[in-house]
mmCIF file of C-alpha atoms in Angstrom:
data_model
loop_
_atom_site.group_PDB
_atom_site.id
_atom_site.type_symbol
_atom_site.label_atom_id
_atom_site.label_comp_id
_atom_site.label_asym_id
_atom_site.label_seq_id
_atom_site.Cartn_x
_atom_site.Cartn_y
_atom_site.Cartn_z
ATOM 1 C CA MET A 1 -14.892 20.587 -13.463
ATOM 2 C CA VAL A 2 -12.149 18.045 -14.190
ATOM 3 C CA GLU A 3 -13.236 14.658 -15.441
ATOM 4 C CA ALA A 4 -11.404 11.595 -14.131
ATOM 5 C CA SER A 5 -10.010 9.106 -16.599
ATOM 6 C CA ALA A 6 -11.768 5.751 -16.626
ATOM 7 C CA ALA A 7 -8.617 3.912 -17.703
ATOM 8 C CA PRO A 8 -8.172 0.780 -15.564
ATOM 9 C CA ALA A 9 -4.411 1.396 -15.268
ATOM 10 C CA ALA A 10 -5.065 4.701 -13.457
ATOM 11 C CA PRO A 11 -6.123 3.810 -9.901
ATOM 12 C CA GLN A 12 -6.212 7.473 -8.784
ATOM 13 C CA ALA A 13 -8.717 9.930 -10.221
ATOM 14 C CA ALA A 14 -7.149 12.821 -12.123
ATOM 15 C CA GLY A 15 -6.904 15.968 -10.060
ATOM 16 C CA ALA A 16 -7.383 14.198 -6.717
ATOM 17 C CA LEU A 17 -3.734 14.741 -5.715
ATOM 18 C CA PRO A 18 -1.497 17.776 -6.220
ATOM 19 C CA ALA A 19 0.669 17.393 -9.341
ATOM 20 C CA ALA A 20 3.927 16.449 -7.567
ATOM 21 C CA GLN A 21 2.244 13.796 -5.420
ATOM 22 C CA ALA A 22 0.301 12.465 -8.427
ATOM 23 C CA LYS A 23 3.594 12.083 -10.311
ATOM 24 C CA VAL A 24 5.134 10.191 -7.368
ATOM 25 C CA LEU A 25 2.115 7.854 -7.383
ATOM 26 C CA GLU A 26 2.572 7.306 -11.118
ATOM 27 C CA LEU A 27 6.288 6.521 -10.662
ATOM 28 C CA VAL A 28 5.595 4.220 -7.699
ATOM 29 C CA ASN A 29 3.066 2.269 -9.743
ATOM 30 C CA GLN A 30 5.448 2.029 -12.714
ATOM 31 C CA ALA A 31 8.108 0.530 -10.421
ATOM 32 C CA ARG A 32 5.587 -1.838 -8.841
ATOM 33 C CA ALA A 33 4.307 -2.980 -12.251
ATOM 34 C CA ALA A 34 7.876 -3.756 -13.348
ATOM 35 C CA ALA A 35 8.285 -5.848 -10.174
ATOM 36 C CA GLY A 36 4.976 -7.678 -10.674
ATOM 37 C CA CYS A 37 3.117 -5.900 -7.852
ATOM 38 C CA PRO A 38 -0.376 -4.443 -8.192
ATOM 39 C CA ALA A 39 -0.808 -0.681 -8.422
ATOM 40 C CA LEU A 40 -1.395 1.295 -5.239
ATOM 41 C CA THR A 41 -4.370 3.604 -4.886
ATOM 42 C CA ALA A 42 -4.188 6.909 -3.072
ATOM 43 C CA ASN A 43 -6.018 6.792 0.246
ATOM 44 C CA GLU A 44 -7.370 9.987 1.804
ATOM 45 C CA LYS A 45 -6.462 8.970 5.373
ATOM 46 C CA LEU A 46 -2.938 7.880 4.467
ATOM 47 C CA THR A 47 -2.567 11.105 2.479
ATOM 48 C CA LYS A 48 -3.586 13.118 5.541
ATOM 49 C CA ALA A 49 -1.062 11.256 7.710
ATOM 50 C CA ALA A 50 1.691 11.748 5.110
ATOM 51 C CA GLN A 51 0.911 15.420 4.491
ATOM 52 C CA ASP A 52 0.663 16.185 8.211
ATOM 53 C CA HIS A 53 4.026 14.484 8.802
ATOM 54 C CA SER A 54 5.673 16.365 5.926
ATOM 55 C CA ALA A 55 4.297 19.642 7.325
ATOM 56 C CA ASP A 56 5.573 18.746 10.804
ATOM 57 C CA MET A 57 9.051 17.934 9.468
ATOM 58 C CA ALA A 58 9.128 21.207 7.491
ATOM 59 C CA ALA A 59 7.923 23.268 10.469
ATOM 60 C CA HIS A 60 10.676 21.820 12.664
ATOM 61 C CA ARG A 61 13.248 21.458 9.860
ATOM 62 C CA ASN A 62 13.888 17.886 10.913
ATOM 63 C CA MET A 63 13.628 14.845 8.648
ATOM 64 C CA SER A 64 12.679 11.880 10.799
ATOM 65 C CA HIS A 65 10.245 8.998 11.082
ATOM 66 C CA THR A 66 9.489 10.339 14.566
ATOM 67 C CA GLY A 67 7.080 13.272 14.725
ATOM 68 C CA SER A 68 7.780 16.343 16.843
ATOM 69 C CA ASP A 69 5.210 14.949 19.319
ATOM 70 C CA GLY A 70 7.140 11.652 19.581
ATOM 71 C CA SER A 71 4.708 9.759 17.329
ATOM 72 C CA ASP A 72 5.757 6.991 14.975
ATOM 73 C CA ALA A 73 4.229 6.272 11.573
ATOM 74 C CA GLY A 74 1.745 3.725 12.927
ATOM 75 C CA GLN A 75 0.452 6.181 15.512
ATOM 76 C CA ARG A 76 0.081 8.947 12.927
ATOM 77 C CA ILE A 77 -1.690 6.662 10.457
ATOM 78 C CA THR A 78 -4.054 5.456 13.202
ATOM 79 C CA ARG A 79 -4.687 9.047 14.312
ATOM 80 C CA ALA A 80 -5.710 9.862 10.721
ATOM 81 C CA GLY A 81 -8.357 7.126 10.977
ATOM 82 C CA TYR A 82 -6.693 4.414 8.866
ATOM 83 C CA GLN A 83 -7.312 0.929 10.295
ATOM 84 C CA TRP A 84 -4.125 -0.762 9.162
ATOM 85 C CA ARG A 85 -3.120 -4.396 9.075
ATOM 86 C CA THR A 86 0.353 -3.450 7.860
ATOM 87 C CA TYR A 87 2.081 -0.168 7.071
ATOM 88 C CA GLY A 88 5.392 1.347 6.030
ATOM 89 C CA GLU A 89 6.806 4.820 5.627
ATOM 90 C CA ASN A 90 9.427 6.544 3.502
ATOM 91 C CA VAL A 91 10.631 10.075 4.197
ATOM 92 C CA ALA A 92 13.036 12.268 2.251
ATOM 93 C CA TYR A 93 14.332 15.816 2.261
ATOM 94 C CA GLY A 94 15.707 18.210 -0.317
ATOM 95 C CA TYR A 95 14.673 16.556 -3.577
ATOM 96 C CA SER A 96 13.102 19.156 -5.876
ATOM 97 C CA THR A 97 11.191 16.864 -8.241
ATOM 98 C CA PRO A 98 9.162 13.657 -8.006
ATOM 99 C CA GLU A 99 11.678 11.976 -10.305
ATOM 100 C CA GLN A 100 14.599 12.911 -8.025
ATOM 101 C CA VAL A 101 12.921 11.747 -4.818
ATOM 102 C CA MET A 102 11.859 8.470 -6.439
ATOM 103 C CA GLU A 103 15.401 7.894 -7.711
ATOM 104 C CA GLY A 104 16.694 8.475 -4.180
ATOM 105 C CA TRP A 105 14.188 6.068 -2.659
ATOM 106 C CA MET A 106 14.764 3.401 -5.328
ATOM 107 C CA ASN A 107 18.537 3.597 -4.732
ATOM 108 C CA SER A 108 18.028 2.888 -1.013
ATOM 109 C CA PRO A 109 17.314 -0.786 -0.225
ATOM 110 C CA GLY A 110 14.922 -0.118 2.681
ATOM 111 C CA HIS A 111 12.934 2.538 0.847
ATOM 112 C CA LYS A 112 12.807 0.438 -2.317
ATOM 113 C CA ARG A 113 11.543 -2.515 -0.255
ATOM 114 C CA ASN A 114 8.593 -0.409 0.934
ATOM 115 C CA ILE A 115 7.768 0.769 -2.596
ATOM 116 C CA LEU A 116 7.889 -2.782 -3.980
ATOM 117 C CA ASP A 117 6.130 -4.518 -1.061
ATOM 118 C CA CYS A 118 3.216 -6.260 -2.777
ATOM 119 C CA SER A 119 1.301 -6.535 0.523
ATOM 120 C CA TYR A 120 0.647 -2.779 0.487
ATOM 121 C CA LYS A 121 -2.556 -1.787 -1.309
ATOM 122 C CA GLU A 122 -2.807 1.967 -0.653
ATOM 123 C CA ILE A 123 -0.559 4.989 -0.296
ATOM 124 C CA GLY A 124 -0.571 8.541 0.969
ATOM 125 C CA ILE A 125 1.998 11.048 -0.272
ATOM 126 C CA GLY A 126 2.899 14.315 1.418
ATOM 127 C CA LEU A 127 5.126 17.225 0.406
ATOM 128 C CA ALA A 128 5.776 20.371 2.442
ATOM 129 C CA GLN A 129 7.939 23.487 2.299
ATOM 130 C CA PRO A 130 10.374 24.904 3.094
ATOM 131 C CA GLY A 131 12.928 22.332 2.088
ATOM 132 C CA GLN A 132 10.991 19.733 0.120
ATOM 133 C CA TYR A 133 10.005 17.323 2.912
ATOM 134 C CA TRP A 134 8.460 14.216 1.351
ATOM 135 C CA THR A 135 6.525 11.397 3.047
ATOM 136 C CA GLN A 136 5.088 8.192 1.626
ATOM 137 C CA ASP A 137 2.784 6.221 3.941
ATOM 138 C CA PHE A 138 1.927 2.739 2.681
ATOM 139 C CA GLY A 139 -0.781 0.504 4.064
ATOM 140 C CA ALA A 140 -3.250 -2.313 3.830
ATOM 141 C CA THR A 141 -6.404 -2.366 5.919
ATOM 142 C CA ARG A 142 -7.566 -5.039 8.326
#
């Protein structure tokens, strides 16, 4: 049994996310803290939407915000059961480490805007093989 840290700066329980996704969450929250935004917490429904989208992109070897079924991020997040007021999505392909994918996103104005959007409260992070297909789904509930 793994015990979760009770540290207030750690919004996600230890062991609740795979290591790569947990590291992305840590890096996202470091960037948000530097920008004066509150930390995001991992949300199970957003994580499902993100992981399912990463798996879909990997299965079809196609990086896109549009799923192979024609769905957009809002539809996928809703389908996962998340009742959003606002949402955003970042996708990436080919980065082998959390540090590399975060550097790529932070060097892209649109992706950086999503990461540093203080209106988002929760996040889901997906990663699928082959090819390192990454998804971040951001949200705030109604």
